[in-house]
PDB file of C-alpha atoms in Angstrom:
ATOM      1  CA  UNK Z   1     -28.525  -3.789  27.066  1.00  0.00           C
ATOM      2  CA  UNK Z   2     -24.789  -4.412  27.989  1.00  0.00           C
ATOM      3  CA  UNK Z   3     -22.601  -5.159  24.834  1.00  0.00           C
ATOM      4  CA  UNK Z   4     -19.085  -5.405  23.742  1.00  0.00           C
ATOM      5  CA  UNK Z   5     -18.025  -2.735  21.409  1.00  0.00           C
ATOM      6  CA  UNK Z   6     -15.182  -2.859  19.076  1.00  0.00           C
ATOM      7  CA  UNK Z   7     -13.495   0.223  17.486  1.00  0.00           C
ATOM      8  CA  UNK Z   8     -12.875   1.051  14.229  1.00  0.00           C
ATOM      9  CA  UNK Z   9     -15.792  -1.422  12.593  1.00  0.00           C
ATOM     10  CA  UNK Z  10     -13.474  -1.379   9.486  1.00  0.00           C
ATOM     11  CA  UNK Z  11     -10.073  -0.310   8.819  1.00  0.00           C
ATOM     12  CA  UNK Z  12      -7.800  -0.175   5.780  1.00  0.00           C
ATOM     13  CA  UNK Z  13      -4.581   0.374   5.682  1.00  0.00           C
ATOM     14  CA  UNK Z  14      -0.987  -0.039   4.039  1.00  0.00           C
ATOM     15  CA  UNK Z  15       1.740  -2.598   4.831  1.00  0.00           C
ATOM     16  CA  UNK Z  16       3.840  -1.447   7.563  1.00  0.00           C
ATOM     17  CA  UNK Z  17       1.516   0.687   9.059  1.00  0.00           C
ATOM     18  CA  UNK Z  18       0.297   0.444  12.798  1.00  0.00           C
ATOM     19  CA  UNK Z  19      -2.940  -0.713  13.329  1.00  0.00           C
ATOM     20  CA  UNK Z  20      -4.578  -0.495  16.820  1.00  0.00           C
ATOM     21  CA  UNK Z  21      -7.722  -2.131  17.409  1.00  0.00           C
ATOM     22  CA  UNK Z  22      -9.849  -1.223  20.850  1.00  0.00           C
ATOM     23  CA  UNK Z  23     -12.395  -3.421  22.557  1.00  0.00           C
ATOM     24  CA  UNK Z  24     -14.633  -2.021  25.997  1.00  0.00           C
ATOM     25  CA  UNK Z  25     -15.892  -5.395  27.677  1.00  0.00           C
ATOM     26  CA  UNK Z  26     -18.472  -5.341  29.414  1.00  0.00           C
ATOM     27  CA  UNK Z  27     -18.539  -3.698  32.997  1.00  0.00           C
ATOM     28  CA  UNK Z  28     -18.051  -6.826  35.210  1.00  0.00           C
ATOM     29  CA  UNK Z  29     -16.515  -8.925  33.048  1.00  0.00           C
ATOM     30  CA  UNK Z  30     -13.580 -10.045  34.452  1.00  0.00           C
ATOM     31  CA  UNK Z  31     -12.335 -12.237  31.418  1.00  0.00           C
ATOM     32  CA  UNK Z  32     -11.318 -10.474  27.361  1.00  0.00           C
ATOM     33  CA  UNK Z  33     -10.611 -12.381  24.230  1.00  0.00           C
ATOM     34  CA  UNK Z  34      -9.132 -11.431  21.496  1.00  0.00           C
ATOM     35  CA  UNK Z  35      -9.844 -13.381  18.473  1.00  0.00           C
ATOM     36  CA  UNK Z  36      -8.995 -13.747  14.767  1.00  0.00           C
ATOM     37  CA  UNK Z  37     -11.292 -14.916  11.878  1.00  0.00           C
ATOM     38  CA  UNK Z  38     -10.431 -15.495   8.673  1.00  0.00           C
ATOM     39  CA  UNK Z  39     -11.984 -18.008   6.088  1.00  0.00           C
ATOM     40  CA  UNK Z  40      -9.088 -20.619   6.237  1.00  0.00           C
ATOM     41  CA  UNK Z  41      -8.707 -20.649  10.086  1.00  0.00           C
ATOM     42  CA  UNK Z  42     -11.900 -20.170  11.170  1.00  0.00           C
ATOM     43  CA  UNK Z  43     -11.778 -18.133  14.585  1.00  0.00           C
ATOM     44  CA  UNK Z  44      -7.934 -18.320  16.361  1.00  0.00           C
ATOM     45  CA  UNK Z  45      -7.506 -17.273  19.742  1.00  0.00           C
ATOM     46  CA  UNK Z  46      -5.047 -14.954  20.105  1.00  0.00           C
ATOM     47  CA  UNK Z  47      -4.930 -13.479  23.955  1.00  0.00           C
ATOM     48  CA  UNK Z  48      -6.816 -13.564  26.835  1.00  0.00           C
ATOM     49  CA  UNK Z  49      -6.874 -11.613  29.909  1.00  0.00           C
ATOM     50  CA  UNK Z  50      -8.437 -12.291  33.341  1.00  0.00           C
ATOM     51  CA  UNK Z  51      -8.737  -9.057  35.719  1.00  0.00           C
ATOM     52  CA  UNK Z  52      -6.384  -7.329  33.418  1.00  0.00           C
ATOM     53  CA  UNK Z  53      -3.316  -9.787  33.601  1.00  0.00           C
ATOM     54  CA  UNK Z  54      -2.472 -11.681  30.072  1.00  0.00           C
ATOM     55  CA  UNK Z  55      -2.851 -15.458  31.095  1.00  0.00           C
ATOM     56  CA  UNK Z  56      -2.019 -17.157  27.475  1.00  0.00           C
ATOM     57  CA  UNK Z  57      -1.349 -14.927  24.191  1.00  0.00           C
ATOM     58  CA  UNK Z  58       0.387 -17.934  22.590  1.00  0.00           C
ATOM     59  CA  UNK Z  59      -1.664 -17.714  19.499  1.00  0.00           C
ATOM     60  CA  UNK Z  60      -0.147 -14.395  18.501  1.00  0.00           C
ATOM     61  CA  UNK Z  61       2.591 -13.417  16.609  1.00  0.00           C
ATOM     62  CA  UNK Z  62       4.937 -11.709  19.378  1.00  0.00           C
ATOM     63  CA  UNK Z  63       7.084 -10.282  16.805  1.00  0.00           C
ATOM     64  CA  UNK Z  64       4.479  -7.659  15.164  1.00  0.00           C
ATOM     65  CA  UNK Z  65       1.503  -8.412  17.822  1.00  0.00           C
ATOM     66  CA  UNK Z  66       0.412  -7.021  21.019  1.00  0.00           C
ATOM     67  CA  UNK Z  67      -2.464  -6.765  23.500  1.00  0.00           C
ATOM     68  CA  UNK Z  68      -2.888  -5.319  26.495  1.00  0.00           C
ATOM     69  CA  UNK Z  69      -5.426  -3.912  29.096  1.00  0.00           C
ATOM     70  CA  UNK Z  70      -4.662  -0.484  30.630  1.00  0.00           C
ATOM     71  CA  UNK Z  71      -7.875  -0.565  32.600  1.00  0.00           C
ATOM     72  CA  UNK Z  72     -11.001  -2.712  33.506  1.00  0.00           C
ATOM     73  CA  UNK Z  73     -12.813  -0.549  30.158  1.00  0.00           C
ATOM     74  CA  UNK Z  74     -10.155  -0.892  27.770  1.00  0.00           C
ATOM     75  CA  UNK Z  75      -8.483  -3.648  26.121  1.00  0.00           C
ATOM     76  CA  UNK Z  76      -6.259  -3.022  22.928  1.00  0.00           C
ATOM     77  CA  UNK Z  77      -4.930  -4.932  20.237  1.00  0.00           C
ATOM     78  CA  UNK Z  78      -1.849  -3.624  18.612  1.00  0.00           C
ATOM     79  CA  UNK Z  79      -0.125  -4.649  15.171  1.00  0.00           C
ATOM     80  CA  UNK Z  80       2.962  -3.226  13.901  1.00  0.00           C
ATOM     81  CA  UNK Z  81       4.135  -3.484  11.209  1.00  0.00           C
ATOM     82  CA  UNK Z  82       1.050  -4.917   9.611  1.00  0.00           C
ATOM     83  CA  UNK Z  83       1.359  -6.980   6.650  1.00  0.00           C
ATOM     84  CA  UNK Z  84      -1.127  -8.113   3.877  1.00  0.00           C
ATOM     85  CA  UNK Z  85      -1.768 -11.636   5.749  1.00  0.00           C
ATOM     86  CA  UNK Z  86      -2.706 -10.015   8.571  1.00  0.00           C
ATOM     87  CA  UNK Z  87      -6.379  -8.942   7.132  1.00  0.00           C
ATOM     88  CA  UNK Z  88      -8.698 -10.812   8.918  1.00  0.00           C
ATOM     89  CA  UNK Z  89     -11.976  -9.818  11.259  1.00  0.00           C
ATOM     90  CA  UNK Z  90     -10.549  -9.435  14.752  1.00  0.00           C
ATOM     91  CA  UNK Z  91     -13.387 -10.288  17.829  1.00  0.00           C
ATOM     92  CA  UNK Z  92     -13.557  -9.162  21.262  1.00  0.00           C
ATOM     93  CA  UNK Z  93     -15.237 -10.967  23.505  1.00  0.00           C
ATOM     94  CA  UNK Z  94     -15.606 -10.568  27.204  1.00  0.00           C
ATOM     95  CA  UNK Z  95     -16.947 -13.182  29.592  1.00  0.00           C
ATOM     96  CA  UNK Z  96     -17.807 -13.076  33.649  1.00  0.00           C
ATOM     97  CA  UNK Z  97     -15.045 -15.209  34.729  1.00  0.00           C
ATOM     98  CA  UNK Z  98     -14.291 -17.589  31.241  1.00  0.00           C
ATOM     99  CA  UNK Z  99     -14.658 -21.257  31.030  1.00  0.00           C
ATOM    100  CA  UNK Z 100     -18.225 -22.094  31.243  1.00  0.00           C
ATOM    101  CA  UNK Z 101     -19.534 -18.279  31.350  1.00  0.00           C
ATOM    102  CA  UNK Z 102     -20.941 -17.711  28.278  1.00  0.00           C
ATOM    103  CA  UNK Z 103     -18.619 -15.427  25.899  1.00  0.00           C
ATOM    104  CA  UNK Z 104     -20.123 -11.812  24.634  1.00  0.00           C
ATOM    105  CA  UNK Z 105     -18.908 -10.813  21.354  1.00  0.00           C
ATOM    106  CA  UNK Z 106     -18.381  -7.543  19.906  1.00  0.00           C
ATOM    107  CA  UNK Z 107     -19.053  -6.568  15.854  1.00  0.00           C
ATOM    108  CA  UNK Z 108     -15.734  -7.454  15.100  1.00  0.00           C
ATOM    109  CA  UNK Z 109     -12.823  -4.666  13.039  1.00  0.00           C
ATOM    110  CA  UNK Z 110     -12.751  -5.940   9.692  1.00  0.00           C
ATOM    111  CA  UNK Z 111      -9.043  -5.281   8.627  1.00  0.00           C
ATOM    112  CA  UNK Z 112      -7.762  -4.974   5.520  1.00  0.00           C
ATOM    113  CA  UNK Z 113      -3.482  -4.353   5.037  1.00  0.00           C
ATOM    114  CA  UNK Z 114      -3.022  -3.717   1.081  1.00  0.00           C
TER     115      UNK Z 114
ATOM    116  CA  UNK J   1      -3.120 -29.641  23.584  1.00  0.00           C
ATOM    117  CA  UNK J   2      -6.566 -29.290  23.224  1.00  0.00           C
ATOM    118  CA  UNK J   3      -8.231 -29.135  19.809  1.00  0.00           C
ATOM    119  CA  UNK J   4     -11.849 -28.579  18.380  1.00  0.00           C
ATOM    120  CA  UNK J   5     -12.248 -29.852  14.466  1.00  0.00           C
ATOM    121  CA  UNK J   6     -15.605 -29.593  12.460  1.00  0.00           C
ATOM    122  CA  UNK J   7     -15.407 -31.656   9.628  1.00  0.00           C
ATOM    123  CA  UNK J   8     -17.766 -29.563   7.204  1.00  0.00           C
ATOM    124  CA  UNK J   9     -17.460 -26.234   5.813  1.00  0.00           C
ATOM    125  CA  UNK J  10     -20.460 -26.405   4.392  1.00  0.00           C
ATOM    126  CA  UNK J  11     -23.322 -27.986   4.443  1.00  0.00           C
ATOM    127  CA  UNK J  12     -26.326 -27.382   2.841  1.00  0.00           C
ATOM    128  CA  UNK J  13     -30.224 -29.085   3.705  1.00  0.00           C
ATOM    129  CA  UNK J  14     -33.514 -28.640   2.331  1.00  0.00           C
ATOM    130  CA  UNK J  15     -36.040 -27.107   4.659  1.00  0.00           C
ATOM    131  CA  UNK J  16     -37.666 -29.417   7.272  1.00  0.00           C
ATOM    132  CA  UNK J  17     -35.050 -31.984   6.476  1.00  0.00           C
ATOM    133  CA  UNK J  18     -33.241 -33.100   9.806  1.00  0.00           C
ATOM    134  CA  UNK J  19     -29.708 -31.517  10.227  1.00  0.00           C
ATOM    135  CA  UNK J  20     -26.186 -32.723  12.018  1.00  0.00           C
ATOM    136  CA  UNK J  21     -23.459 -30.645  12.434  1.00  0.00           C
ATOM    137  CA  UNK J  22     -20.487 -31.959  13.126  1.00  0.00           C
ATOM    138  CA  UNK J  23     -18.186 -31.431  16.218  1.00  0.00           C
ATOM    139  CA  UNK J  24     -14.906 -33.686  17.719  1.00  0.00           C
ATOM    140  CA  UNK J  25     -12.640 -32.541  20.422  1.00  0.00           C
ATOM    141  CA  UNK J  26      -9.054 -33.724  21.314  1.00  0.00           C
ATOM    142  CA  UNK J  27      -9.064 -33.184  25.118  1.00  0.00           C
ATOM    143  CA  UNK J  28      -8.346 -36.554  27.698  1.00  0.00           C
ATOM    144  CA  UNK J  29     -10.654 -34.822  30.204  1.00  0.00           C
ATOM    145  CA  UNK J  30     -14.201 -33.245  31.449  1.00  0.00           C
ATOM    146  CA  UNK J  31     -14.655 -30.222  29.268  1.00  0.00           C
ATOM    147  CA  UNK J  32     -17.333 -27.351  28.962  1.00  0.00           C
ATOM    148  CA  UNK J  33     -18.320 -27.723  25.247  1.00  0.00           C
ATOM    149  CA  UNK J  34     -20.478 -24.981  23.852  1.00  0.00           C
ATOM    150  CA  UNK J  35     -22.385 -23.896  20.255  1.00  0.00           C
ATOM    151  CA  UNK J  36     -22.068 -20.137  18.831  1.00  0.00           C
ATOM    152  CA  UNK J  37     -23.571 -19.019  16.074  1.00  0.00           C
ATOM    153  CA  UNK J  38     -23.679 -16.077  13.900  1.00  0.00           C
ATOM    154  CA  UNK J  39     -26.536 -15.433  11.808  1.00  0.00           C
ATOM    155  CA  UNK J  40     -25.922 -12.859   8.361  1.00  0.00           C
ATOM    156  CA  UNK J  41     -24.984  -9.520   9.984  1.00  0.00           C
ATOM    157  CA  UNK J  42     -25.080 -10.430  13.681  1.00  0.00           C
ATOM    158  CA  UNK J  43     -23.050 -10.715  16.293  1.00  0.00           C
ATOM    159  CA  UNK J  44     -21.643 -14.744  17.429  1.00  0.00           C
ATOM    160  CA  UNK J  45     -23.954 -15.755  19.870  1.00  0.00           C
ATOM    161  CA  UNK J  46     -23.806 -18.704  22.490  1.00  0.00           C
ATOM    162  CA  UNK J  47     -26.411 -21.145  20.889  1.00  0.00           C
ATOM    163  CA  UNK J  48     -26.402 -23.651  23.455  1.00  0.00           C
ATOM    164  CA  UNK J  49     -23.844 -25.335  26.386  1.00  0.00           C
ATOM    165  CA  UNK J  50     -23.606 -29.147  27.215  1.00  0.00           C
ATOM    166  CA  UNK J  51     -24.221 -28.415  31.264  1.00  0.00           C
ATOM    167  CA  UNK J  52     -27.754 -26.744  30.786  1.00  0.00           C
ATOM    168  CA  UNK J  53     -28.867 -29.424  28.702  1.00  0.00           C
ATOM    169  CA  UNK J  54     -31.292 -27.234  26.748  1.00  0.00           C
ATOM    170  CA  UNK J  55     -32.771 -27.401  23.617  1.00  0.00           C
ATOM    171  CA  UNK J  56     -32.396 -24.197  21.918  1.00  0.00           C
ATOM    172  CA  UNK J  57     -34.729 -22.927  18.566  1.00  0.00           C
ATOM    173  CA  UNK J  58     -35.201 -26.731  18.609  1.00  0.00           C
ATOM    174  CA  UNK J  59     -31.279 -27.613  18.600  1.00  0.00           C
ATOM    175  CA  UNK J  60     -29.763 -30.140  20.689  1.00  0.00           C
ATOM    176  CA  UNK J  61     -26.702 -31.558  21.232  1.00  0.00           C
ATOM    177  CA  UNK J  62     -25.203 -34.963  22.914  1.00  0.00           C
ATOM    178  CA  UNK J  63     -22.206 -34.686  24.811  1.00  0.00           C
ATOM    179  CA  UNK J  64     -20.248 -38.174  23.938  1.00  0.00           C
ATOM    180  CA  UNK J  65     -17.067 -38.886  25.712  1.00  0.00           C
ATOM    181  CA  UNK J  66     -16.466 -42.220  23.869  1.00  0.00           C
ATOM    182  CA  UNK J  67     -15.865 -40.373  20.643  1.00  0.00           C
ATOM    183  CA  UNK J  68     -15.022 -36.937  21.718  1.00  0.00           C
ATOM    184  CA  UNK J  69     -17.818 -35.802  19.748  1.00  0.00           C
ATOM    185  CA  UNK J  70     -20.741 -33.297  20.747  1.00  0.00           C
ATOM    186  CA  UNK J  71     -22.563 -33.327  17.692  1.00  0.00           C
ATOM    187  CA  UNK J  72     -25.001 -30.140  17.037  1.00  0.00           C
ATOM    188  CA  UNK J  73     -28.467 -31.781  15.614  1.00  0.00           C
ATOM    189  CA  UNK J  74     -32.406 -30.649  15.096  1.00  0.00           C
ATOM    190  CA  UNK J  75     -34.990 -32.438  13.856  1.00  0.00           C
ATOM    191  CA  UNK J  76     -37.197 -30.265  11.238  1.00  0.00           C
ATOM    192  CA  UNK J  77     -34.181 -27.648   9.773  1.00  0.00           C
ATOM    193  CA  UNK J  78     -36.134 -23.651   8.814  1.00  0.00           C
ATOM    194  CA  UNK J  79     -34.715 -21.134   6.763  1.00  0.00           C
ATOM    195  CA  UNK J  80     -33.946 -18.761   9.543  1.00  0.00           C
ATOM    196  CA  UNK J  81     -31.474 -21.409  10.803  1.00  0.00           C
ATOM    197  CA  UNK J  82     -28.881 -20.727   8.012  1.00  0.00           C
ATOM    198  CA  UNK J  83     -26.023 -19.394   9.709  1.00  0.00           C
ATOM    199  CA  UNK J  84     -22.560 -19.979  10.452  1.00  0.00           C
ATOM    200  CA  UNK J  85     -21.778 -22.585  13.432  1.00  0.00           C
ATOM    201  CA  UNK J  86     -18.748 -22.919  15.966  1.00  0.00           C
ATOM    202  CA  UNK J  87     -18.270 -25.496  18.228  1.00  0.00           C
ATOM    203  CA  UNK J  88     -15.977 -24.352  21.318  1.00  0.00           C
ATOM    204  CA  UNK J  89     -14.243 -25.972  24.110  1.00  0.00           C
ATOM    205  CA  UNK J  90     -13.061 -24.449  27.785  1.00  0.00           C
ATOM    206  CA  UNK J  91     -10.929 -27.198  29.622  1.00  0.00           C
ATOM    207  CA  UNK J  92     -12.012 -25.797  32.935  1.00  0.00           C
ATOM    208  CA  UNK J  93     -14.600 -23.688  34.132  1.00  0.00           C
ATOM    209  CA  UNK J  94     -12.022 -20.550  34.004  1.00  0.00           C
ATOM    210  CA  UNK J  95     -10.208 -21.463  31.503  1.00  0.00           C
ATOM    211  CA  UNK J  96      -9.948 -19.571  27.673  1.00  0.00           C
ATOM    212  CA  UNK J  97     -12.196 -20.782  25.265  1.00  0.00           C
ATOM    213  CA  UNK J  98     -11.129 -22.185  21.132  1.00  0.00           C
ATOM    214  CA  UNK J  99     -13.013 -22.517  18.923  1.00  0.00           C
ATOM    215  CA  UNK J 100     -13.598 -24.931  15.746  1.00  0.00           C
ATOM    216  CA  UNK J 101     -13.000 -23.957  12.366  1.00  0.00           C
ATOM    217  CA  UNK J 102     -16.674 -23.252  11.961  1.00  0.00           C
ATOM    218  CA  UNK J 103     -19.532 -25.009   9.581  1.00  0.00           C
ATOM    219  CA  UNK J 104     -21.682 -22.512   7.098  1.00  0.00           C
ATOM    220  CA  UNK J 105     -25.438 -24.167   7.007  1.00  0.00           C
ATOM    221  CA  UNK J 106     -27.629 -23.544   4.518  1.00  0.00           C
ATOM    222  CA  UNK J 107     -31.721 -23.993   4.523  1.00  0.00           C
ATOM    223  CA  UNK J 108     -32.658 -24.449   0.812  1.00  0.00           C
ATOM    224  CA  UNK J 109     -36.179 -23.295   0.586  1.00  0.00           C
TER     225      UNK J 109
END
């Protein structure tokens, strides 16, 4: 049973801090999301990739945020330095090809900057 | 640019009452509209796509281009279907996908 898994599940840290959040799509999937949720927002797109290349991370922060893909297995999700408005549950998903392919989620990395 | 709104944040039915929720888009052309949902302690699921044209756990939904709307509806609403619900919109069939701001539903035994 192919699934998206996110890694850490929960993580707490301390403003200013890096935080680095890792997502493994699933093998095939050619398209990653990164996502924020938060109970104000609902869920925000913040980057997507297709085969690796960032096609629109305009929903990000570019001054603390980053995300990349340093291989077809591994997408990352980078904050530094992390503030207190930054906690939030942050979603992976990864699709075939995006669009109309459905999207697969991950269990989300519930973070928490105190 | 495009947009996805959902009126409710909650919204809360008895059980086997009928059920809308909610969905408008801001987009001027053709796009791929889906339903997630993610039940207490599961991951968000696709519920259901305009192009199949499926009814799924006995949910439907009506794509309607007049009023940008593709409202999520079912007939006869259960306990188990208390959950939270996104509507989402790709432009294109490769393009990213956003999401509404989500509506909780809850079943009232």
């Amino acid at each position: 049973d192919a699934r998206v898994t996110q890694t850490p599940r929960h993580k707490v840290t301390e403003m200013g801090q890096e935080v680095t959040m890792r997502c493994q799509p699933i093998l095939g999937h050619n398209t990653v999301f990164w996502y924020r949720q938060t109970m104000m927002q609902g869920l925000e797109l913040l980057a997507y990739f297709r085969n690796r290349a960032p096609l629109d991370d305009s929903g990000m922060p570019k001054d603390r945020f980053s995300a990349e893909m340093p291989d077809a297995t591994l997408a990352t999700l980078k904050i530094q330095p992390s503030e207190p408005r930054d906690s939030a549950v942050y979603f992976c998903a990864s699709a075939l090809r995006g669009g109309d392919t459905e999207a697969f989620f991950g269990q989300g990395t519930r973070l928490t900057v105190v | 640019a495009q947009r996805v709104t959902q009126p409710e944040k909650l919204l809360s039915v008895f059980k086997g009452a009928p059920v809308e929720l909610k969905c408008n888009y801001s987009y001027s052309g053709s796009p791929e509209l889906f339903w997630y949902v993610q039940y207490s302690r599961q991951r968000l699921q696709l519920l259901l796509r305009h192009i199949s044209r499926e009814s799924i756990k006995g949910f439907t939904a009506d794509l309607n281009k007049g009023e940008t709307s593709f409202h999520l509806k079912k007939p006869f609403a259960q306990e188990e279907d208390s959950a939270m619900y996104y509507c989402a919109l790709a432009k294109t069939s490769y393009d990213k996908v956003i999401f509404g701001p989500g509506t909780s539903l809850s079943v009232i035994p």
